mmCIF file with all atom_site columns, C-alpha atoms in Angstrom:
data_model
loop_
_atom_site.group_PDB
_atom_site.id
_atom_site.type_symbol
_atom_site.label_atom_id
_atom_site.label_alt_id
_atom_site.label_comp_id
_atom_site.label_asym_id
_atom_site.label_entity_id
_atom_site.label_seq_id
_atom_site.pdbx_PDB_ins_code
_atom_site.Cartn_x
_atom_site.Cartn_y
_atom_site.Cartn_z
_atom_site.occupancy
_atom_site.B_iso_or_equiv
_atom_site.pdbx_formal_charge
_atom_site.auth_seq_id
_atom_site.auth_comp_id
_atom_site.auth_asym_id
_atom_site.auth_atom_id
_atom_site.pdbx_PDB_model_num
ATOM 1   C CA . MET A 1 1   ? 93.749  81.638  84.753  1.00 95.00 ? 1   MET A CA 1
ATOM 2   C CA . LYS A 1 2   ? 92.302  79.969  87.809  1.00 96.00 ? 2   LYS A CA 1
ATOM 3   C CA . PRO A 1 3   ? 90.016  81.323  90.474  1.00 95.00 ? 3   PRO A CA 1
ATOM 4   C CA . PHE A 1 4   ? 91.698  83.456  93.241  1.00 96.00 ? 4   PHE A CA 1
ATOM 5   C CA . VAL A 1 5   ? 92.013  82.255  96.705  1.00 95.00 ? 5   VAL A CA 1
ATOM 6   C CA . PHE A 1 6   ? 92.519  85.017  99.297  1.00 95.00 ? 6   PHE A CA 1
ATOM 7   C CA . GLN A 1 7   ? 95.502  84.067  101.717 1.00 94.00 ? 7   GLN A CA 1
ATOM 8   C CA . HIS A 1 8   ? 96.204  84.533  105.417 1.00 94.00 ? 8   HIS A CA 1
ATOM 9   C CA . ALA A 1 9   ? 100.095 84.383  105.402 1.00 91.00 ? 9   ALA A CA 1
ATOM 10  C CA . GLN A 1 10  ? 100.622 81.308  103.239 1.00 87.00 ? 10  GLN A CA 1
ATOM 11  C CA . GLU A 1 11  ? 97.309  79.511  104.090 1.00 93.00 ? 11  GLU A CA 1
ATOM 12  C CA . VAL A 1 12  ? 94.000  80.063  103.084 1.00 95.00 ? 12  VAL A CA 1
ATOM 13  C CA . TRP A 1 13  ? 92.240  82.920  104.684 1.00 96.00 ? 13  TRP A CA 1
ATOM 14  C CA . PRO A 1 14  ? 89.991  81.882  107.674 1.00 94.00 ? 14  PRO A CA 1
ATOM 15  C CA . GLU A 1 15  ? 86.295  81.921  106.710 1.00 93.00 ? 15  GLU A CA 1
ATOM 16  C CA . GLY A 1 16  ? 84.434  84.642  108.516 1.00 94.00 ? 16  GLY A CA 1
ATOM 17  C CA . GLU A 1 17  ? 87.515  86.425  110.044 1.00 97.00 ? 17  GLU A CA 1
ATOM 18  C CA . THR A 1 18  ? 89.155  89.751  109.399 1.00 98.00 ? 18  THR A CA 1
ATOM 19  C CA . LEU A 1 19  ? 92.569  90.369  109.276 1.00 98.00 ? 19  LEU A CA 1
ATOM 20  C CA . LEU A 1 20  ? 94.548  93.756  109.916 1.00 98.00 ? 20  LEU A CA 1
ATOM 21  C CA . HIS A 1 21  ? 96.551  95.001  106.963 1.00 98.00 ? 21  HIS A CA 1
ATOM 22  C CA . VAL A 1 22  ? 98.587  97.895  105.929 1.00 98.00 ? 22  VAL A CA 1
ATOM 23  C CA . TYR A 1 23  ? 97.566  99.258  102.610 1.00 98.00 ? 23  TYR A CA 1
ATOM 24  C CA . LEU A 1 24  ? 98.277  102.124 100.123 1.00 98.00 ? 24  LEU A CA 1
ATOM 25  C CA . THR A 1 25  ? 95.190  103.534 98.542  1.00 98.00 ? 25  THR A CA 1
ATOM 26  C CA . PRO A 1 26  ? 94.778  105.996 95.470  1.00 97.00 ? 26  PRO A CA 1
ATOM 27  C CA . HIS A 1 27  ? 93.603  109.568 96.053  1.00 93.00 ? 27  HIS A CA 1
ATOM 28  C CA . ASP A 1 28  ? 90.699  111.156 94.228  1.00 91.00 ? 28  ASP A CA 1
ATOM 29  C CA . GLN A 1 29  ? 93.063  113.510 92.517  1.00 92.00 ? 29  GLN A CA 1
ATOM 30  C CA . ASP A 1 30  ? 94.905  110.304 90.944  1.00 96.00 ? 30  ASP A CA 1
ATOM 31  C CA . ARG A 1 31  ? 92.733  110.933 87.807  1.00 96.00 ? 31  ARG A CA 1
ATOM 32  C CA . GLU A 1 32  ? 94.966  109.414 85.301  1.00 97.00 ? 32  GLU A CA 1
ATOM 33  C CA . LEU A 1 33  ? 94.990  106.306 87.631  1.00 98.00 ? 33  LEU A CA 1
ATOM 34  C CA . ALA A 1 34  ? 91.206  106.266 87.722  1.00 97.00 ? 34  ALA A CA 1
ATOM 35  C CA . ALA A 1 35  ? 91.006  106.586 83.833  1.00 97.00 ? 35  ALA A CA 1
ATOM 36  C CA . LEU A 1 36  ? 93.589  103.685 83.450  1.00 98.00 ? 36  LEU A CA 1
ATOM 37  C CA . VAL A 1 37  ? 91.658  101.581 85.697  1.00 98.00 ? 37  VAL A CA 1
ATOM 38  C CA . ALA A 1 38  ? 88.332  102.372 83.764  1.00 97.00 ? 38  ALA A CA 1
ATOM 39  C CA . ARG A 1 39  ? 89.940  101.538 80.641  1.00 97.00 ? 39  ARG A CA 1
ATOM 40  C CA . GLY A 1 40  ? 90.949  98.104  82.038  1.00 97.00 ? 40  GLY A CA 1
ATOM 41  C CA . ARG A 1 41  ? 87.593  97.359  83.390  1.00 97.00 ? 41  ARG A CA 1
ATOM 42  C CA . ALA A 1 42  ? 85.948  97.931  80.022  1.00 97.00 ? 42  ALA A CA 1
ATOM 43  C CA . VAL A 1 43  ? 88.297  95.355  78.578  1.00 97.00 ? 43  VAL A CA 1
ATOM 44  C CA . LEU A 1 44  ? 87.652  92.862  81.231  1.00 97.00 ? 44  LEU A CA 1
ATOM 45  C CA . ARG A 1 45  ? 83.807  92.910  80.874  1.00 95.00 ? 45  ARG A CA 1
ATOM 46  C CA . GLU A 1 46  ? 83.741  89.787  78.598  1.00 94.00 ? 46  GLU A CA 1
ATOM 47  C CA . PHE A 1 47  ? 85.801  87.769  81.148  1.00 97.00 ? 47  PHE A CA 1
ATOM 48  C CA . PRO A 1 48  ? 84.953  86.046  84.462  1.00 97.00 ? 48  PRO A CA 1
ATOM 49  C CA . ILE A 1 49  ? 86.985  88.524  86.333  1.00 97.00 ? 49  ILE A CA 1
ATOM 50  C CA . THR A 1 50  ? 85.358  90.328  89.251  1.00 98.00 ? 50  THR A CA 1
ATOM 51  C CA . CYS A 1 51  ? 86.816  93.865  89.299  1.00 98.00 ? 51  CYS A CA 1
ATOM 52  C CA . VAL A 1 52  ? 87.728  95.925  92.100  1.00 98.00 ? 52  VAL A CA 1
ATOM 53  C CA . GLU A 1 53  ? 85.499  98.892  92.861  1.00 97.00 ? 53  GLU A CA 1
ATOM 54  C CA . ASP A 1 54  ? 87.460  102.249 92.967  1.00 97.00 ? 54  ASP A CA 1
ATOM 55  C CA . ARG A 1 55  ? 86.780  102.450 96.963  1.00 97.00 ? 55  ARG A CA 1
ATOM 56  C CA . TRP A 1 56  ? 88.612  99.125  97.436  1.00 98.00 ? 56  TRP A CA 1
ATOM 57  C CA . LEU A 1 57  ? 91.550  99.705  95.206  1.00 98.00 ? 57  LEU A CA 1
ATOM 58  C CA . HIS A 1 58  ? 94.883  99.052  97.023  1.00 98.00 ? 58  HIS A CA 1
ATOM 59  C CA . ILE A 1 59  ? 98.595  98.120  97.363  1.00 98.00 ? 59  ILE A CA 1
ATOM 60  C CA . THR A 1 60  ? 99.309  95.758  100.078 1.00 97.00 ? 60  THR A CA 1
ATOM 61  C CA . VAL A 1 61  ? 102.268 96.859  102.287 1.00 97.00 ? 61  VAL A CA 1
ATOM 62  C CA . ASP A 1 62  ? 101.816 94.041  104.842 1.00 97.00 ? 62  ASP A CA 1
ATOM 63  C CA . GLN A 1 63  ? 99.447  91.647  106.552 1.00 97.00 ? 63  GLN A CA 1
ATOM 64  C CA . ILE A 1 64  ? 99.424  91.248  110.232 1.00 97.00 ? 64  ILE A CA 1
ATOM 65  C CA . THR A 1 65  ? 99.410  87.345  110.512 1.00 96.00 ? 65  THR A CA 1
ATOM 66  C CA . ASP A 1 66  ? 99.795  86.449  114.162 1.00 95.00 ? 66  ASP A CA 1
ATOM 67  C CA . ARG A 1 67  ? 96.042  87.081  115.143 1.00 96.00 ? 67  ARG A CA 1
ATOM 68  C CA . VAL A 1 68  ? 92.775  87.515  113.193 1.00 97.00 ? 68  VAL A CA 1
ATOM 69  C CA . GLY A 1 69  ? 91.401  91.007  113.461 1.00 97.00 ? 69  GLY A CA 1
ATOM 70  C CA . ALA A 1 70  ? 88.661  90.296  116.293 1.00 97.00 ? 70  ALA A CA 1
ATOM 71  C CA . GLU A 1 71  ? 91.739  89.119  118.413 1.00 97.00 ? 71  GLU A CA 1
ATOM 72  C CA . ILE A 1 72  ? 93.758  92.335  118.215 1.00 97.00 ? 72  ILE A CA 1
ATOM 73  C CA . PRO A 1 73  ? 91.825  94.933  120.717 1.00 97.00 ? 73  PRO A CA 1
ATOM 74  C CA . PRO A 1 74  ? 91.549  98.576  120.493 1.00 97.00 ? 74  PRO A CA 1
ATOM 75  C CA . SER A 1 75  ? 94.635  99.000  122.887 1.00 97.00 ? 75  SER A CA 1
ATOM 76  C CA . GLU A 1 76  ? 97.002  97.110  120.555 1.00 97.00 ? 76  GLU A CA 1
ATOM 77  C CA . ARG A 1 77  ? 95.562  98.788  117.466 1.00 98.00 ? 77  ARG A CA 1
ATOM 78  C CA . ASP A 1 78  ? 96.566  102.002 118.990 1.00 98.00 ? 78  ASP A CA 1
ATOM 79  C CA . ALA A 1 79  ? 100.047 100.781 119.751 1.00 98.00 ? 79  ALA A CA 1
ATOM 80  C CA . LEU A 1 80  ? 100.408 100.080 116.118 1.00 98.00 ? 80  LEU A CA 1
ATOM 81  C CA . VAL A 1 81  ? 99.194  103.315 114.737 1.00 98.00 ? 81  VAL A CA 1
ATOM 82  C CA . ALA A 1 82  ? 101.581 105.014 117.223 1.00 98.00 ? 82  ALA A CA 1
ATOM 83  C CA . GLU A 1 83  ? 104.481 103.003 116.212 1.00 98.00 ? 83  GLU A CA 1
ATOM 84  C CA . LEU A 1 84  ? 103.862 103.401 112.600 1.00 98.00 ? 84  LEU A CA 1
ATOM 85  C CA . GLY A 1 85  ? 103.546 107.118 112.985 1.00 98.00 ? 85  GLY A CA 1
ATOM 86  C CA . LYS A 1 86  ? 106.785 107.214 114.686 1.00 97.00 ? 86  LYS A CA 1
ATOM 87  C CA . ARG A 1 87  ? 108.575 105.211 111.964 1.00 97.00 ? 87  ARG A CA 1
ATOM 88  C CA . LEU A 1 88  ? 107.125 106.942 109.066 1.00 98.00 ? 88  LEU A CA 1
ATOM 89  C CA . ALA A 1 89  ? 107.516 110.619 110.485 1.00 97.00 ? 89  ALA A CA 1
ATOM 90  C CA . ASP A 1 90  ? 110.647 110.860 108.498 1.00 94.00 ? 90  ASP A CA 1
ATOM 91  C CA . VAL A 1 91  ? 109.671 109.058 105.129 1.00 96.00 ? 91  VAL A CA 1
ATOM 92  C CA . GLU A 1 92  ? 109.010 111.624 102.675 1.00 96.00 ? 92  GLU A CA 1
ATOM 93  C CA . PRO A 1 93  ? 106.075 111.099 100.289 1.00 97.00 ? 93  PRO A CA 1
ATOM 94  C CA . PHE A 1 94  ? 107.013 109.885 96.878  1.00 97.00 ? 94  PHE A CA 1
ATOM 95  C CA . ASP A 1 95  ? 105.270 109.219 93.552  1.00 97.00 ? 95  ASP A CA 1
ATOM 96  C CA . ILE A 1 96  ? 105.099 105.669 92.025  1.00 98.00 ? 96  ILE A CA 1
ATOM 97  C CA . MET A 1 97  ? 104.004 104.661 88.320  1.00 98.00 ? 97  MET A CA 1
ATOM 98  C CA . ILE A 1 98  ? 101.093 102.224 88.038  1.00 98.00 ? 98  ILE A CA 1
ATOM 99  C CA . GLY A 1 99  ? 101.170 99.665  85.077  1.00 96.00 ? 99  GLY A CA 1
ATOM 100 C CA . SER A 1 100 ? 101.128 98.044  82.623  1.00 96.00 ? 100 SER A CA 1
ATOM 101 C CA . LEU A 1 101 ? 98.097  95.751  83.147  1.00 97.00 ? 101 LEU A CA 1
ATOM 102 C CA . GLU A 1 102 ? 99.201  92.066  83.608  1.00 97.00 ? 102 GLU A CA 1
ATOM 103 C CA . SER A 1 103 ? 97.106  89.022  83.137  1.00 96.00 ? 103 SER A CA 1
ATOM 104 C CA . TYR A 1 104 ? 98.085  86.911  86.184  1.00 90.00 ? 104 TYR A CA 1
ATOM 105 C CA . ALA A 1 105 ? 97.603  83.375  87.307  1.00 92.00 ? 105 ALA A CA 1
ATOM 106 C CA . THR A 1 106 ? 94.652  84.279  89.221  1.00 95.00 ? 106 THR A CA 1
ATOM 107 C CA . GLY A 1 107 ? 93.625  87.587  88.167  1.00 97.00 ? 107 GLY A CA 1
ATOM 108 C CA . VAL A 1 108 ? 94.664  90.874  86.619  1.00 98.00 ? 108 VAL A CA 1
ATOM 109 C CA . ILE A 1 109 ? 97.129  93.172  88.315  1.00 97.00 ? 109 ILE A CA 1
ATOM 110 C CA . ALA A 1 110 ? 99.004  96.308  87.622  1.00 97.00 ? 110 ALA A CA 1
ATOM 111 C CA . ASP A 1 111 ? 102.746 96.341  88.011  1.00 96.00 ? 111 ASP A CA 1
ATOM 112 C CA . VAL A 1 112 ? 104.144 99.095  90.427  1.00 96.00 ? 112 VAL A CA 1
ATOM 113 C CA . HIS A 1 113 ? 107.421 100.702 90.078  1.00 95.00 ? 113 HIS A CA 1
ATOM 114 C CA . PRO A 1 114 ? 110.064 101.678 91.109  1.00 95.00 ? 114 PRO A CA 1
ATOM 115 C CA . ASP A 1 115 ? 110.850 99.123  93.541  1.00 94.00 ? 115 ASP A CA 1
ATOM 116 C CA . GLU A 1 116 ? 113.074 101.086 96.011  1.00 94.00 ? 116 GLU A CA 1
ATOM 117 C CA . PRO A 1 117 ? 110.762 103.310 97.810  1.00 96.00 ? 117 PRO A CA 1
ATOM 118 C CA . LEU A 1 118 ? 108.132 100.606 98.076  1.00 96.00 ? 118 LEU A CA 1
ATOM 119 C CA . ASN A 1 119 ? 110.598 98.159  99.220  1.00 95.00 ? 119 ASN A CA 1
ATOM 120 C CA . ASP A 1 120 ? 111.862 100.732 101.622 1.00 96.00 ? 120 ASP A CA 1
ATOM 121 C CA . LEU A 1 121 ? 108.209 101.318 102.907 1.00 98.00 ? 121 LEU A CA 1
ATOM 122 C CA . HIS A 1 122 ? 107.641 97.737  103.263 1.00 97.00 ? 122 HIS A CA 1
ATOM 123 C CA . THR A 1 123 ? 110.673 97.430  105.528 1.00 97.00 ? 123 THR A CA 1
ATOM 124 C CA . THR A 1 124 ? 109.733 100.156 107.657 1.00 98.00 ? 124 THR A CA 1
ATOM 125 C CA . VAL A 1 125 ? 106.088 99.037  108.152 1.00 98.00 ? 125 VAL A CA 1
ATOM 126 C CA . ARG A 1 126 ? 107.079 95.537  109.087 1.00 98.00 ? 126 ARG A CA 1
ATOM 127 C CA . ALA A 1 127 ? 109.578 96.732  111.554 1.00 98.00 ? 127 ALA A CA 1
ATOM 128 C CA . ALA A 1 128 ? 106.866 98.694  113.275 1.00 98.00 ? 128 ALA A CA 1
ATOM 129 C CA . ILE A 1 129 ? 104.390 95.834  113.357 1.00 98.00 ? 129 ILE A CA 1
ATOM 130 C CA . GLN A 1 130 ? 107.130 93.617  114.727 1.00 98.00 ? 130 GLN A CA 1
ATOM 131 C CA . THR A 1 131 ? 108.101 96.054  117.455 1.00 97.00 ? 131 THR A CA 1
ATOM 132 C CA . VAL A 1 132 ? 104.469 96.033  118.519 1.00 97.00 ? 132 VAL A CA 1
ATOM 133 C CA . ARG A 1 133 ? 103.550 92.392  118.064 1.00 96.00 ? 133 ARG A CA 1
ATOM 134 C CA . GLY A 1 134 ? 106.842 90.418  117.729 1.00 96.00 ? 134 GLY A CA 1
ATOM 135 C CA . PRO A 1 135 ? 108.640 88.722  114.859 1.00 94.00 ? 135 PRO A CA 1
ATOM 136 C CA . ASP A 1 136 ? 106.105 86.205  114.256 1.00 94.00 ? 136 ASP A CA 1
ATOM 137 C CA . ALA A 1 137 ? 103.361 88.742  113.488 1.00 96.00 ? 137 ALA A CA 1
ATOM 138 C CA . THR A 1 138 ? 104.537 89.031  109.852 1.00 95.00 ? 138 THR A CA 1
ATOM 139 C CA . GLY A 1 139 ? 104.188 85.852  107.990 1.00 93.00 ? 139 GLY A CA 1
ATOM 140 C CA . TYR A 1 140 ? 102.792 87.318  104.850 1.00 91.00 ? 140 TYR A CA 1
ATOM 141 C CA . PRO A 1 141 ? 105.492 86.730  102.154 1.00 89.00 ? 141 PRO A CA 1
ATOM 142 C CA . ALA A 1 142 ? 107.015 89.786  100.812 1.00 83.00 ? 142 ALA A CA 1
ATOM 143 C CA . LYS A 1 143 ? 106.390 90.180  97.035  1.00 83.00 ? 143 LYS A CA 1
ATOM 144 C CA . VAL A 1 144 ? 106.863 92.446  94.049  1.00 90.00 ? 144 VAL A CA 1
ATOM 145 C CA . PRO A 1 145 ? 104.181 95.307  94.863  1.00 92.00 ? 145 PRO A CA 1
ATOM 146 C CA . HIS A 1 146 ? 101.196 95.307  92.830  1.00 96.00 ? 146 HIS A CA 1
ATOM 147 C CA . LEU A 1 147 ? 97.573  97.123  92.436  1.00 97.00 ? 147 LEU A CA 1
ATOM 148 C CA . THR A 1 148 ? 94.880  94.140  91.803  1.00 97.00 ? 148 THR A CA 1
ATOM 149 C CA . LEU A 1 149 ? 92.382  95.323  89.229  1.00 98.00 ? 149 LEU A CA 1
ATOM 150 C CA . GLY A 1 150 ? 90.274  92.018  89.268  1.00 98.00 ? 150 GLY A CA 1
ATOM 151 C CA . TYR A 1 151 ? 90.205  88.601  90.754  1.00 98.00 ? 151 TYR A CA 1
ATOM 152 C CA . ALA A 1 152 ? 89.553  85.402  88.627  1.00 97.00 ? 152 ALA A CA 1
ATOM 153 C CA . ALA A 1 153 ? 86.125  84.002  89.377  1.00 96.00 ? 153 ALA A CA 1
ATOM 154 C CA . GLU A 1 154 ? 86.308  81.160  86.809  1.00 96.00 ? 154 GLU A CA 1
ATOM 155 C CA . GLU A 1 155 ? 88.961  79.581  84.843  1.00 96.00 ? 155 GLU A CA 1
ATOM 156 C CA . CYS A 1 156 ? 89.609  81.615  81.567  1.00 95.00 ? 156 CYS A CA 1
ATOM 157 C CA . ASP A 1 157 ? 92.473  81.943  79.024  1.00 96.00 ? 157 ASP A CA 1
ATOM 158 C CA . SER A 1 158 ? 95.266  84.261  80.307  1.00 95.00 ? 158 SER A CA 1
ATOM 159 C CA . ASP A 1 159 ? 96.916  84.941  77.014  1.00 96.00 ? 159 ASP A CA 1
ATOM 160 C CA . GLN A 1 160 ? 93.506  86.044  75.402  1.00 96.00 ? 160 GLN A CA 1
ATOM 161 C CA . VAL A 1 161 ? 93.070  88.377  78.440  1.00 97.00 ? 161 VAL A CA 1
ATOM 162 C CA . GLN A 1 162 ? 96.643  89.888  78.169  1.00 96.00 ? 162 GLN A CA 1
ATOM 163 C CA . ARG A 1 163 ? 96.249  90.306  74.408  1.00 96.00 ? 163 ARG A CA 1
ATOM 164 C CA . LYS A 1 164 ? 92.967  92.415  75.013  1.00 96.00 ? 164 LYS A CA 1
ATOM 165 C CA . LEU A 1 165 ? 94.748  94.469  77.947  1.00 97.00 ? 165 LEU A CA 1
ATOM 166 C CA . ARG A 1 166 ? 97.886  95.357  75.644  1.00 95.00 ? 166 ARG A CA 1
ATOM 167 C CA . ASN A 1 167 ? 95.845  96.205  72.663  1.00 95.00 ? 167 ASN A CA 1
ATOM 168 C CA . GLY A 1 168 ? 92.890  97.936  74.478  1.00 95.00 ? 168 GLY A CA 1
ATOM 169 C CA . VAL A 1 169 ? 94.375  99.639  77.454  1.00 96.00 ? 169 VAL A CA 1
ATOM 170 C CA . ARG A 1 170 ? 96.537  102.642 76.059  1.00 94.00 ? 170 ARG A CA 1
ATOM 171 C CA . PRO A 1 171 ? 98.141  104.419 77.666  1.00 94.00 ? 171 PRO A CA 1
ATOM 172 C CA . GLY A 1 172 ? 99.098  101.592 79.844  1.00 95.00 ? 172 GLY A CA 1
ATOM 173 C CA . HIS A 1 173 ? 100.598 103.587 82.766  1.00 96.00 ? 173 HIS A CA 1
ATOM 174 C CA . ALA A 1 174 ? 99.354  106.203 85.254  1.00 98.00 ? 174 ALA A CA 1
ATOM 175 C CA . PRO A 1 175 ? 100.952 108.116 88.221  1.00 98.00 ? 175 PRO A CA 1
ATOM 176 C CA . MET A 1 176 ? 99.937  107.639 91.993  1.00 98.00 ? 176 MET A CA 1
ATOM 177 C CA . ARG A 1 177 ? 101.050 109.669 94.915  1.00 97.00 ? 177 ARG A CA 1
ATOM 178 C CA . VAL A 1 178 ? 102.144 107.979 98.107  1.00 98.00 ? 178 VAL A CA 1
ATOM 179 C CA . ASP A 1 179 ? 101.597 110.252 101.190 1.00 97.00 ? 179 ASP A CA 1
ATOM 180 C CA . ALA A 1 180 ? 100.092 107.882 103.837 1.00 98.00 ? 180 ALA A CA 1
ATOM 181 C CA . VAL A 1 181 ? 99.539  104.347 104.654 1.00 98.00 ? 181 VAL A CA 1
ATOM 182 C CA . HIS A 1 182 ? 96.230  102.929 106.109 1.00 98.00 ? 182 HIS A CA 1
ATOM 183 C CA . LEU A 1 183 ? 95.719  100.392 108.872 1.00 98.00 ? 183 LEU A CA 1
ATOM 184 C CA . VAL A 1 184 ? 92.622  98.647  107.895 1.00 98.00 ? 184 VAL A CA 1
ATOM 185 C CA . ASP A 1 185 ? 90.555  95.410  109.191 1.00 98.00 ? 185 ASP A CA 1
ATOM 186 C CA . VAL A 1 186 ? 90.214  93.428  106.107 1.00 98.00 ? 186 VAL A CA 1
ATOM 187 C CA . THR A 1 187 ? 86.942  91.180  105.007 1.00 98.00 ? 187 THR A CA 1
ATOM 188 C CA . ALA A 1 188 ? 87.552  88.711  101.982 1.00 97.00 ? 188 ALA A CA 1
ATOM 189 C CA . ASP A 1 189 ? 84.721  87.225  100.390 1.00 97.00 ? 189 ASP A CA 1
ATOM 190 C CA . ALA A 1 190 ? 85.857  83.895  98.922  1.00 95.00 ? 190 ALA A CA 1
ATOM 191 C CA . GLU A 1 191 ? 82.546  83.636  96.929  1.00 95.00 ? 191 GLU A CA 1
ATOM 192 C CA . ALA A 1 192 ? 82.084  86.880  95.652  1.00 96.00 ? 192 ALA A CA 1
ATOM 193 C CA . LYS A 1 193 ? 85.733  87.512  94.969  1.00 96.00 ? 193 LYS A CA 1
ATOM 194 C CA . THR A 1 194 ? 85.783  90.773  96.924  1.00 97.00 ? 194 THR A CA 1
ATOM 195 C CA . ILE A 1 195 ? 88.020  92.700  99.346  1.00 96.00 ? 195 ILE A CA 1
ATOM 196 C CA . THR A 1 196 ? 86.521  95.438  101.522 1.00 98.00 ? 196 THR A CA 1
ATOM 197 C CA . TRP A 1 197 ? 87.463  96.774  105.001 1.00 98.00 ? 197 TRP A CA 1
ATOM 198 C CA . ASP A 1 198 ? 86.811  98.927  107.978 1.00 98.00 ? 198 ASP A CA 1
ATOM 199 C CA . HIS A 1 199 ? 89.175  101.886 108.106 1.00 97.00 ? 199 HIS A CA 1
ATOM 200 C CA . VAL A 1 200 ? 91.330  101.937 111.643 1.00 98.00 ? 200 VAL A CA 1
ATOM 201 C CA . ALA A 1 201 ? 93.675  104.734 110.910 1.00 98.00 ? 201 ALA A CA 1
ATOM 202 C CA . MET A 1 202 ? 95.411  106.887 108.404 1.00 98.00 ? 202 MET A CA 1
ATOM 203 C CA . ILE A 1 203 ? 99.241  107.366 109.089 1.00 98.00 ? 203 ILE A CA 1
ATOM 204 C CA . PRO A 1 204 ? 100.977 110.218 107.187 1.00 98.00 ? 204 PRO A CA 1
ATOM 205 C CA . LEU A 1 205 ? 104.318 110.027 105.699 1.00 98.00 ? 205 LEU A CA 1
ATOM 206 C CA . GLY A 1 206 ? 106.810 112.881 106.623 1.00 94.00 ? 206 GLY A CA 1
ATOM 207 C CA . ALA A 1 207 ? 104.769 114.192 109.568 1.00 86.00 ? 207 ALA A CA 1
ATOM 208 C CA . GLY A 1 208 ? 108.038 114.750 111.425 1.00 75.00 ? 208 GLY A CA 1
ATOM 209 C CA . GLY A 1 209 ? 109.552 117.031 108.823 1.00 62.00 ? 209 GLY A CA 1
#
């Protein structure tokens, strides 16, 4: 496992800049998920991995890559919120399963499944962003969805981390409710290995029904 490097599209995150993202975030009522994360953190205490605090846990739906956050004014943010709201109005809320926890190349992630509703949500969100900002606004590569539990701060043995996670985090799965997306202005601290954000808007799913 190597130290994590935060990305802007397929490049290194520009130092001192924020980037707009669309995230999914857990609810307070996702208690089984909170317990799963807590079990994972307990295992990871002995490793050089910076665990994500509860308030910053997220699943990335998309990243807006054509401009840094400071260059996207309130009027354009409002347009993004409006377009997301219009397109997500007919998307019904759904449940996903988080887990198992996996020792990855640069940290620890939780797998997320099933794929279909999340892939469909990504397609809808990306279409909304491109409608407002154009086709070059979404250079972030589409990936298998995941929830990051921790970012590697130093090199460590991924196999050892995985063995500890598999044996020490039981049960290894928990449900999460998806009923909204969040437009957020994200700060990445490369040295501290943390992601934080300012909240722009919550856009509910299924508001048209």
